[in-house]
PDB file of C-alpha atoms in Angstrom:
ATOM      1  CA  MET Z   1      12.935 -66.451 -17.394  1.00  0.00           C
ATOM      2  CA  ASP Z   2      13.664 -64.073 -20.094  1.00  0.00           C
ATOM      3  CA  ASP Z   3      16.180 -66.159 -21.986  1.00  0.00           C
ATOM      4  CA  ASP Z   4      13.368 -69.219 -21.772  1.00  0.00           C
ATOM      5  CA  LEU Z   5      10.710 -66.931 -23.426  1.00  0.00           C
ATOM      6  CA  GLY Z   6      13.183 -65.857 -26.245  1.00  0.00           C
ATOM      7  CA  ALA Z   7      13.850 -69.880 -26.891  1.00  0.00           C
ATOM      8  CA  ALA Z   8      10.002 -70.506 -26.640  1.00  0.00           C
ATOM      9  CA  ARG Z   9       9.112 -67.091 -28.839  1.00  0.00           C
ATOM     10  CA  ALA Z  10      11.834 -68.672 -31.536  1.00  0.00           C
ATOM     11  CA  LEU Z  11      10.603 -71.373 -31.777  1.00  0.00           C
ATOM     12  CA  LEU Z  12       6.362 -70.360 -32.026  1.00  0.00           C
ATOM     13  CA  SER Z  13       7.495 -67.780 -34.853  1.00  0.00           C
ATOM     14  CA  THR Z  14       9.149 -70.120 -36.865  1.00  0.00           C
ATOM     15  CA  ARG Z  15       7.281 -73.422 -36.690  1.00  0.00           C
ATOM     16  CA  ARG Z  16       4.342 -74.574 -39.683  1.00  0.00           C
ATOM     17  CA  LEU Z  17       2.684 -76.013 -36.908  1.00  0.00           C
ATOM     18  CA  VAL Z  18       1.449 -75.472 -33.280  1.00  0.00           C
ATOM     19  CA  VAL Z  19      -0.053 -78.331 -31.169  1.00  0.00           C
ATOM     20  CA  LEU Z  20      -1.609 -77.692 -28.102  1.00  0.00           C
ATOM     21  CA  ASP Z  21      -2.754 -79.602 -25.148  1.00  0.00           C
ATOM     22  CA  LEU Z  22      -6.023 -78.803 -24.208  1.00  0.00           C
ATOM     23  CA  ASP Z  23      -6.277 -79.193 -20.172  1.00  0.00           C
ATOM     24  CA  GLY Z  24      -3.856 -76.832 -18.255  1.00  0.00           C
ATOM     25  CA  PRO Z  25      -3.100 -74.392 -21.652  1.00  0.00           C
ATOM     26  CA  LEU Z  26      -6.403 -74.125 -23.083  1.00  0.00           C
ATOM     27  CA  THR Z  27      -8.556 -74.680 -19.895  1.00  0.00           C
ATOM     28  CA  ARG Z  28      -9.005 -76.395 -16.641  1.00  0.00           C
ATOM     29  CA  LEU Z  29     -11.855 -79.105 -17.458  1.00  0.00           C
ATOM     30  CA  LEU Z  30     -11.642 -80.753 -14.008  1.00  0.00           C
ATOM     31  CA  PRO Z  31     -10.054 -77.496 -11.542  1.00  0.00           C
ATOM     32  CA  GLY Z  32      -9.559 -78.035  -7.996  1.00  0.00           C
ATOM     33  CA  GLN Z  33     -10.098 -81.271  -6.422  1.00  0.00           C
ATOM     34  CA  GLU Z  34     -13.141 -82.011  -8.921  1.00  0.00           C
ATOM     35  CA  TYR Z  35     -10.229 -84.438 -10.879  1.00  0.00           C
ATOM     36  CA  LEU Z  36      -9.694 -86.508  -7.625  1.00  0.00           C
ATOM     37  CA  ARG Z  37     -13.255 -87.185  -7.347  1.00  0.00           C
ATOM     38  CA  VAL Z  38     -13.286 -88.370 -10.863  1.00  0.00           C
ATOM     39  CA  THR Z  39     -10.447 -90.400 -11.070  1.00  0.00           C
ATOM     40  CA  ALA Z  40     -12.142 -91.887  -7.217  1.00  0.00           C
ATOM     41  CA  GLY Z  41     -15.274 -92.490  -9.204  1.00  0.00           C
ATOM     42  CA  ALA Z  42     -13.685 -94.107 -12.015  1.00  0.00           C
ATOM     43  CA  LEU Z  43     -11.441 -96.651  -9.278  1.00  0.00           C
ATOM     44  CA  GLU Z  44     -14.872 -96.839  -7.688  1.00  0.00           C
ATOM     45  CA  LEU Z  45     -16.539 -98.315 -10.987  1.00  0.00           C
ATOM     46  CA  ALA Z  46     -13.407-100.391 -11.890  1.00  0.00           C
ATOM     47  CA  LEU Z  47     -13.312-102.146  -8.537  1.00  0.00           C
ATOM     48  CA  SER Z  48     -17.020-102.856  -9.057  1.00  0.00           C
ATOM     49  CA  LEU Z  49     -16.175-104.698 -12.459  1.00  0.00           C
ATOM     50  CA  GLY Z  50     -13.939-107.028 -10.803  1.00  0.00           C
ATOM     51  CA  LEU Z  51     -10.485-105.729 -11.111  1.00  0.00           C
ATOM     52  CA  GLU Z  52      -8.505-106.199  -8.123  1.00  0.00           C
ATOM     53  CA  PRO Z  53      -7.493-103.542  -6.373  1.00  0.00           C
ATOM     54  CA  ASP Z  54      -3.010-102.824  -6.576  1.00  0.00           C
ATOM     55  CA  ASP Z  55      -0.815-100.070  -5.988  1.00  0.00           C
ATOM     56  CA  ASP Z  56      -0.698 -98.681  -8.919  1.00  0.00           C
ATOM     57  CA  LEU Z  57      -4.715 -98.079  -9.311  1.00  0.00           C
ATOM     58  CA  GLY Z  58      -4.685 -97.012  -5.780  1.00  0.00           C
ATOM     59  CA  THR Z  59      -2.555 -94.459  -6.102  1.00  0.00           C
ATOM     60  CA  GLU Z  60      -3.227 -92.956  -9.705  1.00  0.00           C
ATOM     61  CA  THR Z  61      -4.408 -89.452  -9.399  1.00  0.00           C
ATOM     62  CA  ASP Z  62      -5.381 -88.760 -13.196  1.00  0.00           C
ATOM     63  CA  HIS Z  63      -8.496 -89.885 -14.347  1.00  0.00           C
ATOM     64  CA  VAL Z  64      -7.002 -91.013 -17.576  1.00  0.00           C
ATOM     65  CA  GLN Z  65      -4.098 -92.268 -16.591  1.00  0.00           C
ATOM     66  CA  LEU Z  66      -6.369 -94.444 -14.425  1.00  0.00           C
ATOM     67  CA  LEU Z  67      -8.546 -95.776 -17.508  1.00  0.00           C
ATOM     68  CA  ARG Z  68      -5.294 -96.744 -19.066  1.00  0.00           C
ATOM     69  CA  LEU Z  69      -4.545 -98.941 -16.449  1.00  0.00           C
ATOM     70  CA  VAL Z  70      -7.786-100.156 -16.167  1.00  0.00           C
ATOM     71  CA  ALA Z  71      -7.714-101.137 -20.278  1.00  0.00           C
ATOM     72  CA  GLU Z  72      -4.771-102.754 -19.678  1.00  0.00           C
ATOM     73  CA  ARG Z  73      -5.975-105.599 -17.277  1.00  0.00           C
ATOM     74  CA  ASP Z  74      -9.383-105.663 -18.801  1.00  0.00           C
ATOM     75  CA  PRO Z  75     -10.070-104.539 -21.755  1.00  0.00           C
ATOM     76  CA  ASP Z  76     -14.482-104.776 -21.241  1.00  0.00           C
ATOM     77  CA  ALA Z  77     -13.900-102.863 -18.262  1.00  0.00           C
ATOM     78  CA  GLY Z  78     -12.014-100.340 -19.428  1.00  0.00           C
ATOM     79  CA  ARG Z  79     -14.521 -99.659 -21.942  1.00  0.00           C
ATOM     80  CA  VAL Z  80     -17.057 -99.410 -19.250  1.00  0.00           C
ATOM     81  CA  VAL Z  81     -14.674 -96.743 -17.411  1.00  0.00           C
ATOM     82  CA  GLU Z  82     -14.444 -94.827 -20.743  1.00  0.00           C
ATOM     83  CA  ARG Z  83     -17.827 -94.131 -21.319  1.00  0.00           C
ATOM     84  CA  TRP Z  84     -18.158 -93.332 -17.780  1.00  0.00           C
ATOM     85  CA  CYS Z  85     -15.350 -90.759 -17.946  1.00  0.00           C
ATOM     86  CA  THR Z  86     -16.529 -89.276 -20.806  1.00  0.00           C
ATOM     87  CA  GLU Z  87     -20.004 -88.573 -19.255  1.00  0.00           C
ATOM     88  CA  ARG Z  88     -17.931 -86.354 -17.185  1.00  0.00           C
ATOM     89  CA  GLU Z  89     -15.743 -84.693 -19.105  1.00  0.00           C
ATOM     90  CA  VAL Z  90     -18.617 -83.725 -21.594  1.00  0.00           C
ATOM     91  CA  ALA Z  91     -20.747 -82.738 -18.203  1.00  0.00           C
ATOM     92  CA  ALA Z  92     -17.507 -80.529 -17.098  1.00  0.00           C
ATOM     93  CA  ALA Z  93     -16.751 -78.957 -20.064  1.00  0.00           C
ATOM     94  CA  ALA Z  94     -20.438 -77.061 -20.098  1.00  0.00           C
ATOM     95  CA  GLY Z  95     -18.891 -75.025 -17.162  1.00  0.00           C
ATOM     96  CA  ALA Z  96     -15.268 -75.070 -17.827  1.00  0.00           C
ATOM     97  CA  LEU Z  97     -13.780 -71.547 -19.049  1.00  0.00           C
ATOM     98  CA  LEU Z  98     -10.996 -71.103 -21.895  1.00  0.00           C
ATOM     99  CA  VAL Z  99      -8.055 -69.385 -20.461  1.00  0.00           C
ATOM    100  CA  PRO Z 100      -7.700 -65.728 -20.583  1.00  0.00           C
ATOM    101  CA  GLY Z 101      -5.402 -64.992 -23.937  1.00  0.00           C
ATOM    102  CA  ALA Z 102      -6.487 -68.260 -25.403  1.00  0.00           C
ATOM    103  CA  GLU Z 103      -8.096 -66.994 -28.806  1.00  0.00           C
ATOM    104  CA  ALA Z 104      -5.772 -64.305 -29.082  1.00  0.00           C
ATOM    105  CA  PHE Z 105      -2.714 -66.557 -29.031  1.00  0.00           C
ATOM    106  CA  VAL Z 106      -4.181 -69.079 -31.983  1.00  0.00           C
ATOM    107  CA  VAL Z 107      -5.052 -66.029 -33.704  1.00  0.00           C
ATOM    108  CA  THR Z 108      -1.759 -64.585 -33.835  1.00  0.00           C
ATOM    109  CA  CYS Z 109      -0.721 -68.235 -34.755  1.00  0.00           C
ATOM    110  CA  LEU Z 110      -3.240 -68.448 -37.773  1.00  0.00           C
ATOM    111  CA  ASP Z 111      -2.322 -64.780 -38.967  1.00  0.00           C
ATOM    112  CA  ARG Z 112       1.540 -65.555 -39.104  1.00  0.00           C
ATOM    113  CA  GLY Z 113       0.485 -68.765 -41.130  1.00  0.00           C
ATOM    114  CA  ALA Z 114       0.894 -71.907 -38.695  1.00  0.00           C
ATOM    115  CA  ALA Z 115      -1.746 -74.627 -38.425  1.00  0.00           C
ATOM    116  CA  VAL Z 116      -3.004 -75.167 -34.900  1.00  0.00           C
ATOM    117  CA  ALA Z 117      -4.470 -78.178 -33.531  1.00  0.00           C
ATOM    118  CA  VAL Z 118      -5.182 -79.366 -30.205  1.00  0.00           C
ATOM    119  CA  VAL Z 119      -4.327 -82.716 -28.753  1.00  0.00           C
ATOM    120  CA  THR Z 120      -5.493 -84.136 -25.571  1.00  0.00           C
ATOM    121  CA  ASN Z 121      -5.859 -87.397 -23.589  1.00  0.00           C
ATOM    122  CA  ASN Z 122      -9.841 -86.082 -22.523  1.00  0.00           C
ATOM    123  CA  ALA Z 123     -12.873 -87.345 -25.005  1.00  0.00           C
ATOM    124  CA  PRO Z 124     -12.358 -85.468 -28.307  1.00  0.00           C
ATOM    125  CA  GLU Z 125     -16.556 -84.346 -27.968  1.00  0.00           C
ATOM    126  CA  ALA Z 126     -15.683 -82.549 -24.163  1.00  0.00           C
ATOM    127  CA  ALA Z 127     -12.732 -80.912 -25.993  1.00  0.00           C
ATOM    128  CA  ALA Z 128     -14.989 -79.603 -28.899  1.00  0.00           C
ATOM    129  CA  ALA Z 129     -17.285 -78.284 -26.117  1.00  0.00           C
ATOM    130  CA  VAL Z 130     -15.117 -76.298 -24.407  1.00  0.00           C
ATOM    131  CA  LEU Z 131     -13.264 -75.181 -27.807  1.00  0.00           C
ATOM    132  CA  ALA Z 132     -16.964 -74.055 -28.816  1.00  0.00           C
ATOM    133  CA  THR Z 133     -17.428 -71.421 -26.248  1.00  0.00           C
ATOM    134  CA  GLY Z 134     -14.363 -69.356 -27.784  1.00  0.00           C
ATOM    135  CA  GLY Z 135     -16.068 -68.553 -31.105  1.00  0.00           C
ATOM    136  CA  PRO Z 136     -15.295 -69.757 -34.421  1.00  0.00           C
ATOM    137  CA  VAL Z 137     -11.305 -69.476 -34.558  1.00  0.00           C
ATOM    138  CA  LEU Z 138     -11.080 -71.976 -31.718  1.00  0.00           C
ATOM    139  CA  ALA Z 139     -14.387 -73.890 -32.764  1.00  0.00           C
ATOM    140  CA  GLY Z 140     -12.541 -74.491 -35.665  1.00  0.00           C
ATOM    141  CA  LEU Z 141      -9.525 -76.217 -34.589  1.00  0.00           C
ATOM    142  CA  PRO Z 142      -8.775 -79.602 -35.319  1.00  0.00           C
ATOM    143  CA  VAL Z 143      -8.853 -81.924 -32.111  1.00  0.00           C
ATOM    144  CA  HIS Z 144      -6.859 -85.202 -31.531  1.00  0.00           C
ATOM    145  CA  GLY Z 145      -8.702 -86.997 -28.723  1.00  0.00           C
ATOM    146  CA  ARG Z 146      -8.871 -90.252 -26.978  1.00  0.00           C
ATOM    147  CA  ASP Z 147     -10.128 -93.173 -29.070  1.00  0.00           C
ATOM    148  CA  PRO Z 148     -12.347 -95.416 -26.669  1.00  0.00           C
ATOM    149  CA  GLU Z 149     -10.689 -98.561 -28.494  1.00  0.00           C
ATOM    150  CA  ARG Z 150      -7.227 -97.839 -28.407  1.00  0.00           C
ATOM    151  CA  PRO Z 151      -6.192 -96.562 -24.825  1.00  0.00           C
ATOM    152  CA  GLU Z 152      -2.745 -97.459 -25.378  1.00  0.00           C
ATOM    153  CA  HIS Z 153      -2.838 -94.121 -27.665  1.00  0.00           C
ATOM    154  CA  LEU Z 154      -3.017 -91.553 -24.770  1.00  0.00           C
ATOM    155  CA  LYS Z 155      -0.263 -89.594 -24.151  1.00  0.00           C
ATOM    156  CA  PRO Z 156       2.503 -90.154 -23.299  1.00  0.00           C
ATOM    157  CA  SER Z 157       2.392 -92.132 -26.539  1.00  0.00           C
ATOM    158  CA  PRO Z 158       3.385 -89.595 -29.250  1.00  0.00           C
ATOM    159  CA  HIS Z 159       0.163 -91.263 -31.488  1.00  0.00           C
ATOM    160  CA  PRO Z 160      -1.670 -87.876 -30.695  1.00  0.00           C
ATOM    161  CA  LEU Z 161       1.029 -85.441 -31.573  1.00  0.00           C
ATOM    162  CA  LEU Z 162       1.751 -87.497 -35.206  1.00  0.00           C
ATOM    163  CA  ALA Z 163      -1.902 -87.501 -35.898  1.00  0.00           C
ATOM    164  CA  ALA Z 164      -1.992 -83.567 -35.523  1.00  0.00           C
ATOM    165  CA  ALA Z 165       1.756 -83.331 -37.741  1.00  0.00           C
ATOM    166  CA  GLU Z 166      -0.010 -85.776 -40.023  1.00  0.00           C
ATOM    167  CA  GLY Z 167      -3.169 -84.073 -40.062  1.00  0.00           C
ATOM    168  CA  ALA Z 168      -1.568 -80.717 -40.946  1.00  0.00           C
ATOM    169  CA  GLY Z 169       0.308 -82.077 -43.707  1.00  0.00           C
ATOM    170  CA  VAL Z 170       3.570 -81.277 -41.808  1.00  0.00           C
ATOM    171  CA  ALA Z 171       7.043 -82.924 -40.394  1.00  0.00           C
ATOM    172  CA  PRO Z 172       6.932 -83.260 -36.450  1.00  0.00           C
ATOM    173  CA  ALA Z 173      10.120 -81.488 -36.626  1.00  0.00           C
ATOM    174  CA  ASP Z 174       8.383 -78.732 -38.193  1.00  0.00           C
ATOM    175  CA  ALA Z 175       5.968 -78.497 -35.267  1.00  0.00           C
ATOM    176  CA  VAL Z 176       6.042 -77.674 -31.538  1.00  0.00           C
ATOM    177  CA  MET Z 177       3.755 -78.306 -28.613  1.00  0.00           C
ATOM    178  CA  VAL Z 178       2.787 -76.486 -25.562  1.00  0.00           C
ATOM    179  CA  GLY Z 179       1.990 -78.936 -23.072  1.00  0.00           C
ATOM    180  CA  ASP Z 180       1.830 -78.821 -18.898  1.00  0.00           C
ATOM    181  CA  SER Z 181       2.543 -82.255 -18.280  1.00  0.00           C
ATOM    182  CA  PRO Z 182       5.611 -84.330 -18.388  1.00  0.00           C
ATOM    183  CA  SER Z 183       3.766 -86.940 -20.244  1.00  0.00           C
ATOM    184  CA  ASP Z 184       3.154 -83.939 -22.692  1.00  0.00           C
ATOM    185  CA  VAL Z 185       6.768 -83.498 -22.731  1.00  0.00           C
ATOM    186  CA  HIS Z 186       7.475 -87.309 -23.201  1.00  0.00           C
ATOM    187  CA  ALA Z 187       4.772 -87.688 -26.044  1.00  0.00           C
ATOM    188  CA  ALA Z 188       6.605 -84.629 -27.557  1.00  0.00           C
ATOM    189  CA  THR Z 189       9.723 -86.179 -27.309  1.00  0.00           C
ATOM    190  CA  ALA Z 190       8.930 -89.548 -28.634  1.00  0.00           C
ATOM    191  CA  ALA Z 191       7.239 -87.723 -31.995  1.00  0.00           C
ATOM    192  CA  GLY Z 192      10.133 -85.842 -32.429  1.00  0.00           C
ATOM    193  CA  MET Z 193       8.586 -82.457 -31.721  1.00  0.00           C
ATOM    194  CA  PRO Z 194      10.205 -79.691 -29.218  1.00  0.00           C
ATOM    195  CA  CYS Z 195       8.130 -78.975 -26.039  1.00  0.00           C
ATOM    196  CA  ILE Z 196       7.119 -75.561 -24.597  1.00  0.00           C
ATOM    197  CA  GLY Z 197       5.956 -76.439 -20.800  1.00  0.00           C
ATOM    198  CA  LEU Z 198       3.721 -74.077 -19.532  1.00  0.00           C
ATOM    199  CA  SER Z 199       2.705 -73.705 -15.451  1.00  0.00           C
ATOM    200  CA  PRO Z 200       2.098 -70.894 -13.379  1.00  0.00           C
ATOM    201  CA  ASP Z 201       3.959 -72.609 -10.605  1.00  0.00           C
ATOM    202  CA  SER Z 202       8.074 -72.072 -10.895  1.00  0.00           C
ATOM    203  CA  GLY Z 203       8.779 -75.530  -9.529  1.00  0.00           C
ATOM    204  CA  ARG Z 204       6.316 -77.048 -12.218  1.00  0.00           C
ATOM    205  CA  ARG Z 205       8.626 -75.431 -14.583  1.00  0.00           C
ATOM    206  CA  ALA Z 206      11.658 -77.010 -13.683  1.00  0.00           C
ATOM    207  CA  GLU Z 207       9.983 -79.929 -13.614  1.00  0.00           C
ATOM    208  CA  LEU Z 208       9.427 -79.643 -16.951  1.00  0.00           C
ATOM    209  CA  ARG Z 209      12.955 -78.472 -18.285  1.00  0.00           C
ATOM    210  CA  ALA Z 210      14.021 -81.686 -16.553  1.00  0.00           C
ATOM    211  CA  VAL Z 211      12.375 -84.004 -18.368  1.00  0.00           C
ATOM    212  CA  GLY Z 212      13.093 -82.500 -21.695  1.00  0.00           C
ATOM    213  CA  ALA Z 213      11.226 -79.271 -22.270  1.00  0.00           C
ATOM    214  CA  VAL Z 214      12.807 -76.854 -24.538  1.00  0.00           C
ATOM    215  CA  ALA Z 215      11.617 -73.560 -22.150  1.00  0.00           C
ATOM    216  CA  ALA Z 216       9.032 -72.964 -19.991  1.00  0.00           C
ATOM    217  CA  ALA Z 217       6.724 -70.004 -19.467  1.00  0.00           C
ATOM    218  CA  PRO Z 218       3.746 -69.133 -17.120  1.00  0.00           C
ATOM    219  CA  ASN Z 219       1.079 -69.054 -19.565  1.00  0.00           C
ATOM    220  CA  LEU Z 220       0.018 -68.609 -23.169  1.00  0.00           C
ATOM    221  CA  ALA Z 221      -0.736 -65.022 -22.737  1.00  0.00           C
ATOM    222  CA  VAL Z 222       3.602 -64.099 -22.892  1.00  0.00           C
ATOM    223  CA  LEU Z 223       4.065 -66.658 -25.306  1.00  0.00           C
ATOM    224  CA  ARG Z 224       2.533 -64.450 -28.208  1.00  0.00           C
ATOM    225  CA  PRO Z 225       4.779 -65.379 -31.110  1.00  0.00           C
ATOM    226  CA  GLY Z 226       5.583 -62.274 -33.408  1.00  0.00           C
ATOM    227  CA  PRO Z 227       5.658 -61.943 -37.393  1.00  0.00           C
ATOM    228  CA  VAL Z 228       7.978 -64.329 -38.857  1.00  0.00           C
TER     229      VAL Z 228
END
């Protein structure tokens, strides 16, 4: 644990860009079992549009990855499901809470001269609504979110991370991502960007290390980097 924190803080103290996943590191957009209810609703809608059920659709628990599967099978149905998901995400954003220490973490990164960007598979307007609750520092962060017309760009695609690096004028190798899912780690690896895993659960942290995270920590508060 201490070695992990040391490695993570070293990365955060030297990289020119810190890329933060939204759902998990910064907030819980669909807490508790709500994400399962949204996924079930998205599946029901997709089936009502004529999609044939299969094992992949029926076992997916992440509504965003379900959306990707729907769009692969039927782009028109994918657009309808995407709009439906966006409505649910924006509604959820109205009650979402930022994690303790989110603003302090971002301020510390900015104060030492690093850029900070947010990437998410959720709708960018939902992400912006959550960040706006954290005041001007968080509200001003660039967000690289879901493009309704390009579901193939959803993580684990590296596209949003590469877009964040390009927007900041930073090479991916000079950035670091903080994410809480294997898809975050895979996206960062594909982008050529080291990834720090984040989860309060020790088993999840071990899983994130196993798929390539360079370190893992329980929350943002313990990761606050010091000066270069």
